[in-house]
Amino acid sequence: MRENTFDIPAYKFFVMKIIDGRSSHDINYYKFLIENNFAHNVVLIPFENVDGLEVKEVKKLVGTKEIVIVGGMYYNAANDIIHCDDKEGISSMNICNFNVIYFDKKFLNRNYNKSIDKICEKYMEKKYEKSNSYSKRMYRCFFERYQDGSYEETKKRIKRLEIGK
């Protein structure tokens, strides 16, 4: 691993969209699809493609009432939007050790004009201290890559989170 960084290249973040004609799904359905290797029409949009967009823009892009962020380790995946469907399977990608963040309709309506990266940041900060070591590593990666821009700034953030201030 590179020294002096929390940014782990194998960790990738996506917005997940289920393509089945419905505009809403519960978190259990998303988890089911993930645990079953995306056994349905699913589009994974790299977080880089939505970073900085407001919630209203991301909702319009994915056409759903909820927004689901999936983070995990992957290899052998394209660097663009990944489309998975029943006919083609998921042979182009292998994702493991998932973290799923599900933002429901009510939460999104209250945060309609906030940027997607900021609501993810707040969620991860809130969950950080009670998370397992894998999730903490993933959150640190997200903080450095999408929020702080440097190892030093993320290190300060983690210190603040760990002492609870």
Short mmCIF file of N, CA, C and O in Angstrom, two decimals, residues 24-112:
data_model
loop_
_atom_site.label_atom_id
_atom_site.label_comp_id
_atom_site.label_asym_id
_atom_site.label_seq_id
_atom_site.Cartn_x
_atom_site.Cartn_y
_atom_site.Cartn_z
N SER A 24 -39.20 3.02 -6.74
CA SER A 24 -38.82 2.88 -5.34
C SER A 24 -38.62 1.41 -4.97
O SER A 24 -39.36 0.54 -5.43
N HIS A 25 -37.61 1.19 -4.14
CA HIS A 25 -37.30 -0.15 -3.61
C HIS A 25 -36.83 0.02 -2.17
O HIS A 25 -36.22 1.03 -1.84
N ASP A 26 -37.05 -0.99 -1.34
CA ASP A 26 -36.57 -0.88 0.03
C ASP A 26 -35.13 -1.38 0.12
O ASP A 26 -34.61 -2.01 -0.80
N ILE A 27 -34.51 -1.07 1.23
CA ILE A 27 -33.09 -1.42 1.40
C ILE A 27 -32.86 -2.92 1.32
O ILE A 27 -31.83 -3.36 0.81
N ASN A 28 -33.81 -3.71 1.76
CA ASN A 28 -33.63 -5.17 1.72
C ASN A 28 -33.53 -5.69 0.29
O ASN A 28 -32.79 -6.63 0.02
N TYR A 29 -34.25 -5.07 -0.64
CA TYR A 29 -34.17 -5.49 -2.03
C TYR A 29 -32.79 -5.16 -2.62
O TYR A 29 -32.20 -5.96 -3.33
N TYR A 30 -32.28 -3.98 -2.29
CA TYR A 30 -30.93 -3.62 -2.75
C TYR A 30 -29.90 -4.61 -2.19
O TYR A 30 -29.04 -5.10 -2.91
N LYS A 31 -30.00 -4.90 -0.91
CA LYS A 31 -29.06 -5.84 -0.29
C LYS A 31 -29.18 -7.22 -0.92
O LYS A 31 -28.18 -7.88 -1.16
N PHE A 32 -30.42 -7.65 -1.19
CA PHE A 32 -30.63 -8.95 -1.84
C PHE A 32 -29.91 -9.00 -3.18
O PHE A 32 -29.22 -9.97 -3.49
N LEU A 33 -30.07 -7.95 -3.99
CA LEU A 33 -29.43 -7.93 -5.31
C LEU A 33 -27.91 -7.95 -5.19
O LEU A 33 -27.23 -8.64 -5.96
N ILE A 34 -27.38 -7.21 -4.24
CA ILE A 34 -25.93 -7.19 -4.05
C ILE A 34 -25.42 -8.55 -3.61
O ILE A 34 -24.46 -9.08 -4.15
N GLU A 35 -26.09 -9.13 -2.62
CA GLU A 35 -25.67 -10.44 -2.11
C GLU A 35 -25.79 -11.53 -3.16
O GLU A 35 -25.11 -12.55 -3.09
N ASN A 36 -26.65 -11.32 -4.16
CA ASN A 36 -26.83 -12.30 -5.23
C ASN A 36 -26.17 -11.86 -6.52
O ASN A 36 -26.64 -12.16 -7.61
N ASN A 37 -25.07 -11.14 -6.36
CA ASN A 37 -24.22 -10.75 -7.48
C ASN A 37 -24.99 -9.97 -8.55
O ASN A 37 -24.86 -10.24 -9.74
N PHE A 38 -25.84 -9.03 -8.11
CA PHE A 38 -26.57 -8.15 -9.01
C PHE A 38 -27.42 -8.93 -10.00
O PHE A 38 -27.40 -8.67 -11.21
N ALA A 39 -28.19 -9.89 -9.49
CA ALA A 39 -29.02 -10.76 -10.33
C ALA A 39 -30.28 -10.04 -10.81
O ALA A 39 -31.39 -10.46 -10.57
N HIS A 40 -30.11 -8.92 -11.46
CA HIS A 40 -31.23 -8.14 -11.96
C HIS A 40 -30.68 -7.02 -12.83
O HIS A 40 -29.47 -6.80 -12.86
N ASN A 41 -31.53 -6.30 -13.52
CA ASN A 41 -31.06 -5.14 -14.27
C ASN A 41 -30.63 -4.06 -13.30
O ASN A 41 -31.45 -3.46 -12.62
N VAL A 42 -29.34 -3.82 -13.28
CA VAL A 42 -28.77 -2.85 -12.34
C VAL A 42 -27.76 -1.99 -13.09
O VAL A 42 -27.03 -2.48 -13.94
N VAL A 43 -27.75 -0.71 -12.75
CA VAL A 43 -26.72 0.19 -13.26
C VAL A 43 -25.95 0.71 -12.06
O VAL A 43 -26.54 1.11 -11.06
N LEU A 44 -24.63 0.65 -12.15
CA LEU A 44 -23.76 1.21 -11.13
C LEU A 44 -23.05 2.42 -11.73
O LEU A 44 -22.30 2.29 -12.69
N ILE A 45 -23.33 3.58 -11.16
CA ILE A 45 -22.75 4.82 -11.66
C ILE A 45 -21.59 5.19 -10.74
O ILE A 45 -21.78 5.38 -9.54
N PRO A 46 -20.37 5.28 -11.28
CA PRO A 46 -19.23 5.64 -10.43
C PRO A 46 -19.49 6.95 -9.70
O PRO A 46 -20.04 7.91 -10.28
N PHE A 47 -19.13 6.98 -8.43
CA PHE A 47 -19.39 8.16 -7.61
C PHE A 47 -18.77 9.42 -8.21
O PHE A 47 -19.31 10.51 -8.08
N GLU A 48 -17.65 9.25 -8.89
CA GLU A 48 -17.00 10.40 -9.53
C GLU A 48 -17.95 11.11 -10.48
O GLU A 48 -17.82 12.30 -10.72
N ASN A 49 -18.89 10.38 -11.06
CA ASN A 49 -19.83 10.96 -12.02
C ASN A 49 -20.95 11.76 -11.35
O ASN A 49 -21.68 12.47 -12.04
N VAL A 50 -21.11 11.63 -10.03
CA VAL A 50 -22.16 12.38 -9.33
C VAL A 50 -21.59 13.26 -8.23
O VAL A 50 -22.32 14.06 -7.65
N ASP A 51 -20.32 13.13 -7.94
CA ASP A 51 -19.68 13.90 -6.88
C ASP A 51 -19.93 15.39 -7.11
O ASP A 51 -19.69 15.92 -8.20
N GLY A 52 -20.46 16.06 -6.09
CA GLY A 52 -20.73 17.49 -6.18
C GLY A 52 -22.14 17.83 -6.65
O GLY A 52 -22.58 18.96 -6.49
N LEU A 53 -22.85 16.86 -7.21
CA LEU A 53 -24.23 17.12 -7.63
C LEU A 53 -25.13 17.22 -6.41
O LEU A 53 -24.89 16.57 -5.40
N GLU A 54 -26.19 18.02 -6.53
CA GLU A 54 -27.17 18.10 -5.46
C GLU A 54 -28.08 16.88 -5.50
O GLU A 54 -28.23 16.24 -6.54
N VAL A 55 -28.68 16.58 -4.35
CA VAL A 55 -29.58 15.44 -4.24
C VAL A 55 -30.62 15.45 -5.35
O VAL A 55 -30.87 14.43 -6.00
N LYS A 56 -31.22 16.61 -5.61
CA LYS A 56 -32.26 16.69 -6.65
C LYS A 56 -31.72 16.29 -8.01
O LYS A 56 -32.42 15.67 -8.81
N GLU A 57 -30.45 16.60 -8.30
CA GLU A 57 -29.86 16.23 -9.58
C GLU A 57 -29.59 14.73 -9.66
O GLU A 57 -29.81 14.11 -10.70
N VAL A 58 -29.14 14.15 -8.55
CA VAL A 58 -28.87 12.71 -8.54
C VAL A 58 -30.18 11.94 -8.65
O VAL A 58 -30.27 10.95 -9.39
N LYS A 59 -31.21 12.39 -7.93
CA LYS A 59 -32.52 11.74 -8.03
C LYS A 59 -33.04 11.77 -9.46
O LYS A 59 -33.59 10.79 -9.95
N LYS A 60 -32.88 12.89 -10.12
CA LYS A 60 -33.32 13.01 -11.51
C LYS A 60 -32.51 12.07 -12.40
O LYS A 60 -33.07 11.41 -13.29
N LEU A 61 -31.22 11.99 -12.16
CA LEU A 61 -30.35 11.12 -12.94
C LEU A 61 -30.75 9.65 -12.82
O LEU A 61 -30.84 8.94 -13.81
N VAL A 62 -30.98 9.20 -11.59
CA VAL A 62 -31.30 7.78 -11.39
C VAL A 62 -32.79 7.48 -11.48
O VAL A 62 -33.17 6.33 -11.65
N GLY A 63 -33.63 8.50 -11.36
CA GLY A 63 -35.07 8.30 -11.51
C GLY A 63 -35.71 7.47 -10.42
O GLY A 63 -36.66 6.74 -10.69
N THR A 64 -35.18 7.57 -9.21
CA THR A 64 -35.75 6.82 -8.09
C THR A 64 -36.05 7.76 -6.94
O THR A 64 -35.53 8.87 -6.88
N LYS A 65 -36.87 7.29 -6.01
CA LYS A 65 -37.22 8.09 -4.84
C LYS A 65 -36.15 8.00 -3.77
O LYS A 65 -36.06 8.86 -2.91
N GLU A 66 -35.36 6.94 -3.79
CA GLU A 66 -34.26 6.77 -2.84
C GLU A 66 -32.94 6.85 -3.60
O GLU A 66 -32.92 6.76 -4.82
N ILE A 67 -31.86 7.05 -2.85
CA ILE A 67 -30.52 6.99 -3.43
C ILE A 67 -29.73 5.98 -2.62
O ILE A 67 -29.73 6.02 -1.39
N VAL A 68 -29.06 5.09 -3.33
CA VAL A 68 -28.27 4.06 -2.67
C VAL A 68 -26.82 4.19 -3.13
O VAL A 68 -26.53 4.21 -4.33
N ILE A 69 -25.93 4.32 -2.16
CA ILE A 69 -24.50 4.37 -2.42
C ILE A 69 -23.92 3.03 -2.02
O ILE A 69 -24.16 2.53 -0.92
N VAL A 70 -23.16 2.43 -2.93
CA VAL A 70 -22.51 1.15 -2.67
C VAL A 70 -21.01 1.38 -2.70
O VAL A 70 -20.50 1.97 -3.64
N GLY A 71 -20.34 0.94 -1.67
CA GLY A 71 -18.89 0.99 -1.64
C GLY A 71 -18.36 -0.42 -1.48
O GLY A 71 -18.97 -1.22 -0.77
N GLY A 72 -17.29 -0.73 -2.15
CA GLY A 72 -16.72 -2.06 -2.02
C GLY A 72 -15.40 -2.15 -2.74
O GLY A 72 -14.98 -1.24 -3.43
N MET A 73 -14.76 -3.29 -2.55
CA MET A 73 -13.52 -3.56 -3.29
C MET A 73 -13.91 -4.21 -4.60
O MET A 73 -14.78 -5.07 -4.63
N TYR A 74 -13.27 -3.81 -5.68
CA TYR A 74 -13.55 -4.50 -6.93
C TYR A 74 -12.31 -4.58 -7.78
O TYR A 74 -11.35 -3.87 -7.58
N TYR A 75 -12.40 -5.47 -8.73
CA TYR A 75 -11.35 -5.58 -9.74
C TYR A 75 -12.00 -5.93 -11.07
O TYR A 75 -13.14 -6.37 -11.12
N ASN A 76 -11.28 -5.68 -12.15
CA ASN A 76 -11.72 -6.02 -13.49
C ASN A 76 -13.04 -5.35 -13.86
O ASN A 76 -13.93 -5.98 -14.39
N ALA A 77 -13.15 -4.06 -13.57
CA ALA A 77 -14.37 -3.34 -13.91
C ALA A 77 -14.03 -2.18 -14.82
O ALA A 77 -12.93 -1.63 -14.78
N ALA A 78 -14.98 -1.81 -15.62
CA ALA A 78 -14.81 -0.66 -16.51
C ALA A 78 -14.77 0.61 -15.68
O ALA A 78 -15.24 0.64 -14.55
N ASN A 79 -14.22 1.66 -16.24
CA ASN A 79 -14.15 2.93 -15.52
C ASN A 79 -15.33 3.83 -15.83
O ASN A 79 -15.31 5.01 -15.54
N ASP A 80 -16.36 3.30 -16.46
CA ASP A 80 -17.53 4.09 -16.79
C ASP A 80 -18.74 3.43 -16.15
O ASP A 80 -18.60 2.53 -15.32
N ILE A 81 -19.92 3.84 -16.53
CA ILE A 81 -21.14 3.27 -15.97
C ILE A 81 -21.15 1.77 -16.25
O ILE A 81 -20.86 1.33 -17.36
N ILE A 82 -21.48 1.00 -15.24
CA ILE A 82 -21.50 -0.45 -15.36
C ILE A 82 -22.94 -0.90 -15.40
O ILE A 82 -23.72 -0.58 -14.51
N HIS A 83 -23.32 -1.59 -16.45
CA HIS A 83 -24.69 -2.08 -16.59
C HIS A 83 -24.68 -3.59 -16.46
O HIS A 83 -23.92 -4.27 -17.13
N CYS A 84 -25.50 -4.10 -15.59
CA CYS A 84 -25.58 -5.53 -15.35
C CYS A 84 -27.00 -5.97 -15.65
O CYS A 84 -27.93 -5.34 -15.20
N ASP A 85 -27.16 -7.02 -16.41
CA ASP A 85 -28.51 -7.50 -16.61
C ASP A 85 -28.56 -9.02 -16.58
O ASP A 85 -27.54 -9.69 -16.62
N ASP A 86 -29.77 -9.54 -16.50
CA ASP A 86 -29.96 -10.98 -16.36
C ASP A 86 -29.32 -11.76 -17.49
O ASP A 86 -28.83 -12.86 -17.28
N LYS A 87 -29.33 -11.23 -18.68
CA LYS A 87 -28.83 -11.96 -19.84
C LYS A 87 -27.32 -12.03 -19.87
O LYS A 87 -26.74 -13.03 -20.22
N GLU A 88 -26.69 -10.93 -19.51
CA GLU A 88 -25.24 -10.87 -19.63
C GLU A 88 -24.50 -11.25 -18.35
O GLU A 88 -23.31 -11.47 -18.37
N GLY A 89 -25.19 -11.28 -17.25
CA GLY A 89 -24.53 -11.59 -15.98
C GLY A 89 -23.64 -10.46 -15.52
O GLY A 89 -23.79 -9.33 -15.92
N ILE A 90 -22.67 -10.77 -14.72
CA ILE A 90 -21.80 -9.77 -14.12
C ILE A 90 -20.34 -10.17 -14.32
O ILE A 90 -19.49 -9.92 -13.51
N SER A 91 -20.05 -10.80 -15.42
CA SER A 91 -18.72 -11.33 -15.65
C SER A 91 -17.65 -10.24 -15.73
O SER A 91 -16.48 -10.52 -15.56
N SER A 92 -18.07 -9.00 -15.98
CA SER A 92 -17.09 -7.94 -16.12
C SER A 92 -16.64 -7.35 -14.79
O SER A 92 -15.81 -6.48 -14.75
N MET A 93 -17.22 -7.82 -13.69
CA MET A 93 -16.90 -7.18 -12.42
C MET A 93 -17.05 -8.16 -11.27
O MET A 93 -17.91 -9.02 -11.27
N ASN A 94 -16.21 -7.98 -10.26
CA ASN A 94 -16.35 -8.72 -9.03
C ASN A 94 -16.20 -7.72 -7.89
O ASN A 94 -15.15 -7.11 -7.74
N ILE A 95 -17.28 -7.53 -7.13
CA ILE A 95 -17.24 -6.62 -5.99
C ILE A 95 -17.41 -7.45 -4.73
O ILE A 95 -18.21 -8.36 -4.68
N CYS A 96 -16.65 -7.12 -3.70
CA CYS A 96 -16.81 -7.83 -2.44
C CYS A 96 -16.70 -6.85 -1.28
O CYS A 96 -16.30 -5.71 -1.45
N ASN A 97 -17.05 -7.30 -0.10
CA ASN A 97 -17.00 -6.49 1.12
C ASN A 97 -17.75 -5.17 0.96
O ASN A 97 -17.18 -4.09 1.00
N PHE A 98 -19.05 -5.28 0.78
CA PHE A 98 -19.89 -4.12 0.51
C PHE A 98 -20.18 -3.29 1.74
O PHE A 98 -20.32 -3.79 2.83
N ASN A 99 -20.34 -2.02 1.49
CA ASN A 99 -20.99 -1.08 2.40
C ASN A 99 -22.12 -0.46 1.60
O ASN A 99 -21.90 -0.02 0.48
N VAL A 100 -23.31 -0.46 2.16
CA VAL A 100 -24.47 0.10 1.48
C VAL A 100 -25.02 1.23 2.32
O VAL A 100 -25.26 1.07 3.51
N ILE A 101 -25.21 2.39 1.68
CA ILE A 101 -25.84 3.53 2.34
C ILE A 101 -27.14 3.79 1.61
O ILE A 101 -27.13 4.07 0.40
N TYR A 102 -28.24 3.70 2.32
CA TYR A 102 -29.57 3.86 1.76
C TYR A 102 -30.17 5.15 2.30
O TYR A 102 -30.36 5.30 3.50
N PHE A 103 -30.43 6.10 1.40
CA PHE A 103 -31.07 7.35 1.77
C PHE A 103 -32.52 7.28 1.29
O PHE A 103 -32.77 7.23 0.08
N ASP A 104 -33.47 7.27 2.22
CA ASP A 104 -34.87 7.14 1.84
C ASP A 104 -35.47 8.47 1.39
O ASP A 104 -34.85 9.54 1.49
N LYS A 105 -36.69 8.39 0.87
CA LYS A 105 -37.39 9.54 0.29
C LYS A 105 -37.51 10.71 1.28
O LYS A 105 -37.25 11.86 0.93
N LYS A 106 -37.89 10.42 2.52
CA LYS A 106 -38.08 11.49 3.51
C LYS A 106 -36.76 12.22 3.77
O LYS A 106 -36.72 13.45 3.82
N PHE A 107 -35.68 11.47 3.97
CA PHE A 107 -34.37 12.08 4.21
C PHE A 107 -33.96 12.93 3.01
O PHE A 107 -33.49 14.06 3.16
N LEU A 108 -34.14 12.41 1.81
CA LEU A 108 -33.73 13.13 0.61
C LEU A 108 -34.55 14.40 0.41
O LEU A 108 -34.01 15.42 -0.01
N ASN A 109 -35.83 14.34 0.74
CA ASN A 109 -36.66 15.54 0.62
C ASN A 109 -36.19 16.64 1.56
O ASN A 109 -36.23 17.82 1.22
N ARG A 110 -35.71 16.26 2.76
CA ARG A 110 -35.19 17.24 3.71
C ARG A 110 -33.83 17.79 3.27
O ARG A 110 -33.42 18.87 3.71
N ASN A 111 -33.13 17.06 2.43
CA ASN A 111 -31.77 17.44 2.01
C ASN A 111 -31.68 17.67 0.50
O ASN A 111 -30.62 17.50 -0.10
N TYR A 112 -32.76 18.07 -0.10
CA TYR A 112 -32.92 18.17 -1.54
C TYR A 112 -31.86 19.03 -2.22
O TYR A 112 -31.42 18.74 -3.32
#
